[in-house]
PDB file of C-alpha atoms in Angstrom:
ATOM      1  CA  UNK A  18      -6.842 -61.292  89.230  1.00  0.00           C
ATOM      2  CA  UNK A  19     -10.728 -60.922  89.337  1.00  0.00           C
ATOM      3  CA  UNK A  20     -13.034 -63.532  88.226  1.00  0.00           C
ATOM      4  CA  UNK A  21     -15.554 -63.276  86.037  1.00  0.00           C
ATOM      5  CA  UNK A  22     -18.571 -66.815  86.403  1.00  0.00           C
ATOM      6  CA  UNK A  23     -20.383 -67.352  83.300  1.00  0.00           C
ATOM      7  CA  UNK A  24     -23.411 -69.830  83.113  1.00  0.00           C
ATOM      8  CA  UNK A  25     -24.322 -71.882  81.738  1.00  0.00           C
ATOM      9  CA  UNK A  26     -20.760 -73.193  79.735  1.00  0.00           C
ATOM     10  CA  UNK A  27     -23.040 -74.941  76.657  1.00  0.00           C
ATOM     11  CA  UNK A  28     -26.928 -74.725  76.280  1.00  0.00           C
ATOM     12  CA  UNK A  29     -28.874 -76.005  73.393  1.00  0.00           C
ATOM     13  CA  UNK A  30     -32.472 -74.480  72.886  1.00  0.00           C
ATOM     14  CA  UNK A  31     -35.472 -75.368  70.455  1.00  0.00           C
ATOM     15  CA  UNK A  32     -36.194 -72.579  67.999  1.00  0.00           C
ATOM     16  CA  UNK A  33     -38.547 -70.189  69.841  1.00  0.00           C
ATOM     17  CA  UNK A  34     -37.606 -70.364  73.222  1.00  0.00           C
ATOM     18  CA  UNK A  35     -35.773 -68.139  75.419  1.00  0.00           C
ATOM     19  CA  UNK A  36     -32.404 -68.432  76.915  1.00  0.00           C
ATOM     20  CA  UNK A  37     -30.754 -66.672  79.508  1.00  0.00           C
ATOM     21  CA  UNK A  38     -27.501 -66.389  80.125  1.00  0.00           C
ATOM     22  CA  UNK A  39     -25.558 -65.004  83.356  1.00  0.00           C
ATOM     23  CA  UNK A  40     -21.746 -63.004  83.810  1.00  0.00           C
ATOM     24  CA  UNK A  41     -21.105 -62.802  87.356  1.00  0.00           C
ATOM     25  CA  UNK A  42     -18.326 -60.967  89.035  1.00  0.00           C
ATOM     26  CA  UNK A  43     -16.980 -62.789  91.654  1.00  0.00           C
ATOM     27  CA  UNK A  44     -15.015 -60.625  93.859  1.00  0.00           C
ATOM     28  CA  UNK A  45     -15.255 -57.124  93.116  1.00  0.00           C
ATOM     29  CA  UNK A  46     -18.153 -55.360  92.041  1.00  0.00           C
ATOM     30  CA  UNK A  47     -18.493 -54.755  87.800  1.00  0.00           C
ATOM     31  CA  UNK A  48     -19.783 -51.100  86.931  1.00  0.00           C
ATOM     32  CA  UNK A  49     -19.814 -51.777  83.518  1.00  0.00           C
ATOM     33  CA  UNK A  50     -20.094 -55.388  81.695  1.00  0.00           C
ATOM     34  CA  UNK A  51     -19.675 -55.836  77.617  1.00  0.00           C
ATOM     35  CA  UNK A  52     -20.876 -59.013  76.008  1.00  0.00           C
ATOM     36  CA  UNK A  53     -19.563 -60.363  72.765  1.00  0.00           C
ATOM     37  CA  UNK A  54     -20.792 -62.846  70.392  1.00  0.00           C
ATOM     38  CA  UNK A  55     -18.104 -65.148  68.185  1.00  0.00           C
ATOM     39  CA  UNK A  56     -19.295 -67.189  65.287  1.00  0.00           C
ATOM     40  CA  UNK A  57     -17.369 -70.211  64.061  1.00  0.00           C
ATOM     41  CA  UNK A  58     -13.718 -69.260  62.952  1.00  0.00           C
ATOM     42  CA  UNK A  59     -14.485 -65.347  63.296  1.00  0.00           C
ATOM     43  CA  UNK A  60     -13.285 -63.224  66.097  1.00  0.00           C
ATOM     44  CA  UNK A  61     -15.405 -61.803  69.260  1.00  0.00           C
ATOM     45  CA  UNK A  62     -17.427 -58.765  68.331  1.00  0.00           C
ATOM     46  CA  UNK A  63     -19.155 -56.593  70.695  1.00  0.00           C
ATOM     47  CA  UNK A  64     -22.746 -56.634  71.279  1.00  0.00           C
ATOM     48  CA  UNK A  65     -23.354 -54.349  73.616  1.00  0.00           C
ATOM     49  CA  UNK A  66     -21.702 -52.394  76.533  1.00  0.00           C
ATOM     50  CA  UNK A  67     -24.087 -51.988  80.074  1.00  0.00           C
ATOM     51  CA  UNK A  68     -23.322 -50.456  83.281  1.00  0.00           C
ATOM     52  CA  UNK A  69     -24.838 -51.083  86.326  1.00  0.00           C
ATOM     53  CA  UNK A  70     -28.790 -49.552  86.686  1.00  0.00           C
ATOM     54  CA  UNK A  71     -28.654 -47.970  83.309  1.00  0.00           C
ATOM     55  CA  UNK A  72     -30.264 -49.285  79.984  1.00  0.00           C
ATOM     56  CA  UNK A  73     -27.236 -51.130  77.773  1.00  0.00           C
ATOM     57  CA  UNK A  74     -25.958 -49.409  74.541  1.00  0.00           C
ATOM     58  CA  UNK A  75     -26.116 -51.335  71.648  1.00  0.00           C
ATOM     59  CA  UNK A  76     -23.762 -52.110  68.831  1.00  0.00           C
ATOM     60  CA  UNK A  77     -24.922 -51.042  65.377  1.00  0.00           C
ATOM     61  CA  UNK A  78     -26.873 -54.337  63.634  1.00  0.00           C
ATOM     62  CA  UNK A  79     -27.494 -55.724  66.873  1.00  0.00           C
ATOM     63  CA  UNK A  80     -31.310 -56.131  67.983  1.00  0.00           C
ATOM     64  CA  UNK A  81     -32.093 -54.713  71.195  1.00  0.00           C
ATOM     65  CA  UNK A  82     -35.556 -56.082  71.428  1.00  0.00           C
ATOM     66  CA  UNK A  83     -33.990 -59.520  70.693  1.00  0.00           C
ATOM     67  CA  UNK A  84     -30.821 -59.265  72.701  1.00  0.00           C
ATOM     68  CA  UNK A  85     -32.098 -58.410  76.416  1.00  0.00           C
ATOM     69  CA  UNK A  86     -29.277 -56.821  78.768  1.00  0.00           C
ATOM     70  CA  UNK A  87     -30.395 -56.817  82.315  1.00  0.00           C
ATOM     71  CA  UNK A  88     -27.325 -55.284  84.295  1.00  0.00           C
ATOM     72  CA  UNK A  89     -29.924 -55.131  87.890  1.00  0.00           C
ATOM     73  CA  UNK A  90     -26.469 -54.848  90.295  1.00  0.00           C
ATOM     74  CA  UNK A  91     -23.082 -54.876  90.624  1.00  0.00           C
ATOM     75  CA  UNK A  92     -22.110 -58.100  90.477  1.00  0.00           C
ATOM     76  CA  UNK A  93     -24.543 -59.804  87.934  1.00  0.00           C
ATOM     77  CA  UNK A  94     -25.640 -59.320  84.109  1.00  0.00           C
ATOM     78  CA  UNK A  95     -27.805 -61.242  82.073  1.00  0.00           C
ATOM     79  CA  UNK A  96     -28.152 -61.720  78.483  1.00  0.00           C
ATOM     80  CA  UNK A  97     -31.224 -63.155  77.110  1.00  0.00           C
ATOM     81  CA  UNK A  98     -32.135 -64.344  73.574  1.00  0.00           C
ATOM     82  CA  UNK A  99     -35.482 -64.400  72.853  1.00  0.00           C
ATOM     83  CA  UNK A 100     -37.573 -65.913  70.648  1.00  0.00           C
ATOM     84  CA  UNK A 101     -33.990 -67.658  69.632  1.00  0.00           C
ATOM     85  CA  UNK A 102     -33.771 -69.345  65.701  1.00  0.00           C
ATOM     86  CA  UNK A 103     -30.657 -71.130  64.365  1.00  0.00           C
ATOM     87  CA  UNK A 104     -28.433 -68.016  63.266  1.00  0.00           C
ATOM     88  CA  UNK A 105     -28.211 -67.248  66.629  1.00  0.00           C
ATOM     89  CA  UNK A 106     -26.331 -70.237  67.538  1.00  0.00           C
ATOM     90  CA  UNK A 107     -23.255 -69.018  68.572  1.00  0.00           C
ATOM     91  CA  UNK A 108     -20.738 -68.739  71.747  1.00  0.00           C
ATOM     92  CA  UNK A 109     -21.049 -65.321  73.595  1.00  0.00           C
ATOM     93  CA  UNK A 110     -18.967 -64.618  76.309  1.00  0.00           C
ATOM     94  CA  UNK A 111     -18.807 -61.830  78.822  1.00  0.00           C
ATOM     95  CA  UNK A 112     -16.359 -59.170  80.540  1.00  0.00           C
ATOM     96  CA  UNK A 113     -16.156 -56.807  83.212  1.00  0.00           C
ATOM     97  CA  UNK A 114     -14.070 -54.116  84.519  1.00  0.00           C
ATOM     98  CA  UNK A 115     -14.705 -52.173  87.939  1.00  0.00           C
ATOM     99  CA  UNK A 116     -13.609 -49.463  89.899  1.00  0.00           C
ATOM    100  CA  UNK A 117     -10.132 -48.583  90.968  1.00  0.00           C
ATOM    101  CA  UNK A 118      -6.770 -50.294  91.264  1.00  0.00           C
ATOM    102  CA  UNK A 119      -6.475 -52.898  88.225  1.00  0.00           C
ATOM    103  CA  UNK A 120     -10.304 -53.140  87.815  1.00  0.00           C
ATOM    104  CA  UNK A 121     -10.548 -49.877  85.817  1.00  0.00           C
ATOM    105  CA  UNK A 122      -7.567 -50.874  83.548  1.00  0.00           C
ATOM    106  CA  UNK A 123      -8.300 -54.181  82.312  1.00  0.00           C
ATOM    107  CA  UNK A 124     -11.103 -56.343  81.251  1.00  0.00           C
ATOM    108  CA  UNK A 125     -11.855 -59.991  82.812  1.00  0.00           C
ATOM    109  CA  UNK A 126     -13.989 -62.526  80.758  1.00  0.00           C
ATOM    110  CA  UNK A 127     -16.259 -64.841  81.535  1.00  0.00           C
ATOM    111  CA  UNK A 128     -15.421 -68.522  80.469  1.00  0.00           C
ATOM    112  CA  UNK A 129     -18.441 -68.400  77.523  1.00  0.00           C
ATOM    113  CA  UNK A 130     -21.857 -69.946  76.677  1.00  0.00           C
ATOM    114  CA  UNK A 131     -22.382 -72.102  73.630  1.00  0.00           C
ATOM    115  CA  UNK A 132     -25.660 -71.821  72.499  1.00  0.00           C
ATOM    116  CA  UNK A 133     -27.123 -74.117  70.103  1.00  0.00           C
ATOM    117  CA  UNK A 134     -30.506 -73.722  68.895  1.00  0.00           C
ATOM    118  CA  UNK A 135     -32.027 -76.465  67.212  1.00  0.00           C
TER     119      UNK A 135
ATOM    120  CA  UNK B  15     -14.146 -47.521  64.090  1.00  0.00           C
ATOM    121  CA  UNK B  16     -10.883 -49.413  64.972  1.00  0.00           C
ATOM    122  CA  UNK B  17      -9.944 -52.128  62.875  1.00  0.00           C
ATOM    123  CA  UNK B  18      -7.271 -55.144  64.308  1.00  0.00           C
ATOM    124  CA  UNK B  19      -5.671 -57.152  62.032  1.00  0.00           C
ATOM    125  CA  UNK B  20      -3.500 -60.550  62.870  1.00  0.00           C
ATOM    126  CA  UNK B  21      -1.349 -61.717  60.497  1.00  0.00           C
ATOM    127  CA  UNK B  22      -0.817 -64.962  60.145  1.00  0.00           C
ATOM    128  CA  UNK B  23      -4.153 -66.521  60.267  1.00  0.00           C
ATOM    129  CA  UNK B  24      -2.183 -69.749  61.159  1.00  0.00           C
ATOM    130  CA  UNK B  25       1.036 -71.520  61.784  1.00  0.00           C
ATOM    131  CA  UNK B  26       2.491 -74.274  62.166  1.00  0.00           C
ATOM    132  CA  UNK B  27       5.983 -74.685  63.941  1.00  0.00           C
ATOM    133  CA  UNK B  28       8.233 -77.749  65.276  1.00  0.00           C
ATOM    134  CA  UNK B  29       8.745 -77.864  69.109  1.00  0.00           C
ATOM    135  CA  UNK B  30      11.268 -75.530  70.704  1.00  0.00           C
ATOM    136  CA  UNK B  31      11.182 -72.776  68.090  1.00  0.00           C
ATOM    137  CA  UNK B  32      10.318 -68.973  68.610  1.00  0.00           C
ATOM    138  CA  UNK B  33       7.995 -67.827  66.973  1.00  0.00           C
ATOM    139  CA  UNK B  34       6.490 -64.242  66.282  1.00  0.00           C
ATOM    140  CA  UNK B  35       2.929 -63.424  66.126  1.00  0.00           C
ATOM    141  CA  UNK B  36       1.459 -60.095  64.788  1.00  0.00           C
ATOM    142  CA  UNK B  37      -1.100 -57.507  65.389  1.00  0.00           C
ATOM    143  CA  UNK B  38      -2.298 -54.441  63.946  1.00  0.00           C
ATOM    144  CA  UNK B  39      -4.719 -51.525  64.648  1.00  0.00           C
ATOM    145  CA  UNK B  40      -6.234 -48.470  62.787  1.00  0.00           C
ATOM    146  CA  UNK B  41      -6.823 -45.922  65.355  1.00  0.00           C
ATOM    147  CA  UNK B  42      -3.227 -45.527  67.941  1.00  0.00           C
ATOM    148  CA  UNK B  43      -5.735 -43.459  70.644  1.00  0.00           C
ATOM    149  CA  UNK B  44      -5.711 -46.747  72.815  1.00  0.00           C
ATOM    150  CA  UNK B  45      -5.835 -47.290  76.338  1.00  0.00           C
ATOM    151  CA  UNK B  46      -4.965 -50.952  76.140  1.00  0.00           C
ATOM    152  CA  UNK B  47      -3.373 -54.220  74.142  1.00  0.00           C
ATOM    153  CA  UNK B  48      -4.382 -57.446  75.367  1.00  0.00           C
ATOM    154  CA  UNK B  49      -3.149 -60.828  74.122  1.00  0.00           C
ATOM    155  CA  UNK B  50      -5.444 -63.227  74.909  1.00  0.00           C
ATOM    156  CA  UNK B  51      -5.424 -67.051  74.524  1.00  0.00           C
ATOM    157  CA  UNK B  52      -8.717 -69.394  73.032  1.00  0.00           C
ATOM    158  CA  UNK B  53      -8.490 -72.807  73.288  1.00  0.00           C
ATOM    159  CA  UNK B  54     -10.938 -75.008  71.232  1.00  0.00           C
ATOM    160  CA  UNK B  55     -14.831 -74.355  72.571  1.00  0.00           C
ATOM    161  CA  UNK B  56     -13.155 -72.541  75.700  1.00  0.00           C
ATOM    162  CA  UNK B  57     -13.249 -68.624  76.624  1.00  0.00           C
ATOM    163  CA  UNK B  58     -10.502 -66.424  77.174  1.00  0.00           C
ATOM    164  CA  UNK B  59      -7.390 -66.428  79.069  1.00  0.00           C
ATOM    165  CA  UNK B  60      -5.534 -63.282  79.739  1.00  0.00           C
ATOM    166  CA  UNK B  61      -1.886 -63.432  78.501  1.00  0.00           C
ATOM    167  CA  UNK B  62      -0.462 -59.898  78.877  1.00  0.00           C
ATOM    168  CA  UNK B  63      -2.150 -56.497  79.327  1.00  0.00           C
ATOM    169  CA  UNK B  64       0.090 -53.454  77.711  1.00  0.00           C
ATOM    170  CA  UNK B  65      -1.086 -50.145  78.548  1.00  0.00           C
ATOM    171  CA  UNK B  66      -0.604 -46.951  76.571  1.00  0.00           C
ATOM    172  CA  UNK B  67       2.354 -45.779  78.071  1.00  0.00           C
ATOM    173  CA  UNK B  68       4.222 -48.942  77.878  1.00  0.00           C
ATOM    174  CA  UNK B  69       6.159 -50.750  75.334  1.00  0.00           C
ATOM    175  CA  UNK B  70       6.460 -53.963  76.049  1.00  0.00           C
ATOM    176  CA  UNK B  71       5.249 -56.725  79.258  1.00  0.00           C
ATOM    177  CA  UNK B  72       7.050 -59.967  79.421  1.00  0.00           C
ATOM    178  CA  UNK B  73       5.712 -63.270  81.711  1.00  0.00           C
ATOM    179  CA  UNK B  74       7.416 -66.386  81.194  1.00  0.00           C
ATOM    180  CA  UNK B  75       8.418 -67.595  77.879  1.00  0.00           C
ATOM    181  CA  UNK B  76       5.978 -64.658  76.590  1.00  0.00           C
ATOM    182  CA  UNK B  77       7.048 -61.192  75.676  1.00  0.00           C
ATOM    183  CA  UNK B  78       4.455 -58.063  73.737  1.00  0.00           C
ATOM    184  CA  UNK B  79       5.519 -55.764  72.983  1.00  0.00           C
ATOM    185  CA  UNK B  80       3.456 -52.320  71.638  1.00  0.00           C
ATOM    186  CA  UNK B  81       4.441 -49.958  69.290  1.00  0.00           C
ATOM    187  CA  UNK B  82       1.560 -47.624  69.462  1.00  0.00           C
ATOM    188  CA  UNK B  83       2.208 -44.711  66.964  1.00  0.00           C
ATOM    189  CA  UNK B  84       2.465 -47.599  64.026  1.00  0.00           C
ATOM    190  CA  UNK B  85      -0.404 -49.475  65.279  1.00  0.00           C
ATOM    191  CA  UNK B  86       1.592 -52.930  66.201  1.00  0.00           C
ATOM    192  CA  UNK B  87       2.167 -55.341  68.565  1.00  0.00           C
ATOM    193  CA  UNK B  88       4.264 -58.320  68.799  1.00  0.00           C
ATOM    194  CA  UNK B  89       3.888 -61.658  70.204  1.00  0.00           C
ATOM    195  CA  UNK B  90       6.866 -63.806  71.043  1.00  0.00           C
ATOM    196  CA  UNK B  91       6.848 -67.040  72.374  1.00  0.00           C
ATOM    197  CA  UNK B  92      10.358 -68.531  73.189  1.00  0.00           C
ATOM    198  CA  UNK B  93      10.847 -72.130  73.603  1.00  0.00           C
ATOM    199  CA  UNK B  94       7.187 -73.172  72.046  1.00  0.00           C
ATOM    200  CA  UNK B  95       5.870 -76.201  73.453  1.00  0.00           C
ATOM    201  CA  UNK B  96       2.591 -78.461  72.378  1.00  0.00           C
ATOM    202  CA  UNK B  97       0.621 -77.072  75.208  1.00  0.00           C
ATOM    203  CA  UNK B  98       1.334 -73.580  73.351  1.00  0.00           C
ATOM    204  CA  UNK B  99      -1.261 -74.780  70.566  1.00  0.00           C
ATOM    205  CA  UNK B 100      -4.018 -72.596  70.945  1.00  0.00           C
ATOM    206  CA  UNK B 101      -5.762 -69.341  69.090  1.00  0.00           C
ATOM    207  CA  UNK B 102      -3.989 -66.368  70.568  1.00  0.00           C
ATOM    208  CA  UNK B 103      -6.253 -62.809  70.169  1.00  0.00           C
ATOM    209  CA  UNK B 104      -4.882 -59.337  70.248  1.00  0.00           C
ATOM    210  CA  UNK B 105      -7.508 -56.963  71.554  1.00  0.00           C
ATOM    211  CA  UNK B 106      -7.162 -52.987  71.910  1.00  0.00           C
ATOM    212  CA  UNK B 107      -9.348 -51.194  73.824  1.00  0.00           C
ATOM    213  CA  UNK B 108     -10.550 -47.363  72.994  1.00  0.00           C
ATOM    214  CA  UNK B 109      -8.867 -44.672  75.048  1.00  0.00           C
ATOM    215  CA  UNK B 110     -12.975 -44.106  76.468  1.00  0.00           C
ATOM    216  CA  UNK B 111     -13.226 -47.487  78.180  1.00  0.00           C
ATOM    217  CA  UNK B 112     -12.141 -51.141  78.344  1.00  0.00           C
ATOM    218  CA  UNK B 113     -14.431 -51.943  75.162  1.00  0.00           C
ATOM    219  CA  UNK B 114     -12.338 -54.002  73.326  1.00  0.00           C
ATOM    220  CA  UNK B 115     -11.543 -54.396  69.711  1.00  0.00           C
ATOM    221  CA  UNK B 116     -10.358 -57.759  68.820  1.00  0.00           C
ATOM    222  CA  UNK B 117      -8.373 -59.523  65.749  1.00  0.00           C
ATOM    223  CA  UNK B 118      -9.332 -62.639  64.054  1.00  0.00           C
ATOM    224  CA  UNK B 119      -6.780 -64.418  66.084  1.00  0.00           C
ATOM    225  CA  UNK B 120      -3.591 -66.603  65.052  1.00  0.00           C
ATOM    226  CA  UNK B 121      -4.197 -70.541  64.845  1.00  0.00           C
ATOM    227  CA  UNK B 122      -1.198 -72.068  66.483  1.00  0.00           C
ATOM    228  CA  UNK B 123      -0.150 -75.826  66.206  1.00  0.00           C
ATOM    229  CA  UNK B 124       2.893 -76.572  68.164  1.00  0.00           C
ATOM    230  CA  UNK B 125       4.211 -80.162  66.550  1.00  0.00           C
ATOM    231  CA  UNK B 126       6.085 -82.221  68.841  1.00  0.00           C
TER     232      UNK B 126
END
C-alpha cells in the first residue's frame, strides 16, 4: 500500500513557541491530506481537510489562525501550532488519499506526532 | 454529522478465544468502513477497508463485516493471541470523500 512519513514521531515545545509538523506521501502524489488531533483516551477527530494549492477547510471549533495548514505540493503538508500552550498537547496524526486505482478509495496515515508543550 | 459508536469500550479475553468487536454509525450514506489498529503512543495500522457495496473483507484470523442499512460493522478475531492486544478503531468515511469519522475505539487485552 502507499506510505504516508510523518515527522517528527514525539516533540516537546515550551509554551509560546511554534511547532511544525510534516505528512509526507511517499510514493504517490496526495491531492488531498486531513489531519486529526487525539487527546488522551478519546478517539481521532478531524481538524481540517486540505488539498493540494488550495487554502484548508476547517472543522467547526478549530482555530485556523492557530492551526496553520500549508498543503504547497503534492507530496508534502505541514501543520503548524503556533504560539502553542499546554491544552494543545496532544498526538495529531495525518492521512492522505490520491488519485486513481486504490488511492481514491482509501485513506493512509501517517505514524503521528506527540506534542508536548511544557 | 455522523456519529460512530464502539461498544465495548474494553475487554478482556483468555488466549485462543474469538471474540467480537462492534461498531456503529448514524448516517448509512458511506463510502467506506475501516478497522484500524492503535497500539500504545503509536499511529494507525490499516486492518480492513469495506467499501459500500461490500459486506464483508476477511485477512487472516480477521473478518468485518458491514451491514450498511443498520449502521454496523463487526469485528472478529479468531484464534486471539497476546500480540492481538491493542485499541482497534472503526472509521466510516462520508460518501463525499475519504474524511473519516472514527469511534472511540475498543481496548483489547489478550491474557496469555
Amino acid at each position: 500500500g502507499a506510505v504516508v512519513s510523518q515527522h517528527p514521531s514525539w516533540v516537546i515545545c515550551k509554551s509560546g513557541t511554534s511547532v511544525k509538523i510534516e505528512c509526507r506521501s511517499l510514493d504517490f502524489q496526495a491531492t488531498t491530506m486531513f489531519w486529526y488531533r487525539q487527546f488522551p483516551k478519546q478517539s481521532l477527530m478531524l481538524m481540517a481537510t486540505s488539498n493540494e494549492g488550495s487554502k484548508a477547510t476547517y472543522e467547526q471549533g478549530v482555530e485556523k489562525d492557530k492551526f496553520l495548514i500549508n498543503h504547497a505540493s503534492l507530496t508534502l503538508s505541514t501543520l503548524t501550532v503556533t504560539s502553542a500552550h499546554p491544552e494543545d498537547s496532544s498526538f495529531y496524526i495525518c492521512s492522505a488519499t490520491g488519485a486513481g486505482s486504490y488511492l481514491n478509495t482509501e485513506a493512509f496515515f501517517g505514524q503521528g506526532t506527540r506534542l508536548t508543550v511544557v | 454529522k455522523q456519529e460512530v459508536t464502539q461498544i465495548p469500550a474494553a475487554l478482556s479475553v483468555p488466549e485462543g478465544e474469538n471474540l467480537v468487536l462492534n461498531c456503529s454509525f448514524t448516517d448509512s450514506a458511506i463510502y467506506n468502513l475501516q478497522w484500524f489498529r492503535q497500539d500504545p503512543g503509536k499511529g494507525l495500522t490499516s486492518l480492513l477497508l469495506i467499501q459500500s457495496s461490500q459486506r464483508e473483507q476477511t485477512s487472516g484470523r480477521l473478518n468485518a463485516s458491514l451491514d450498511k442499512s443498520s449502521g454496523r460493522s463487526t469485528l472478529y478475531i479468531a484464534a486471539s493471541q497476546p500480540g492481538d492486544s491493542a485499541t482497534y478503531l472503526c472509521a466510516v468515511s462520508s460518501n463525499t470523500g475519504n474524511q473519516f469519522y472514527f469511534g472511540t475505539g475498543t481496548s483489547l487485552t489478550v491474557i496469555p
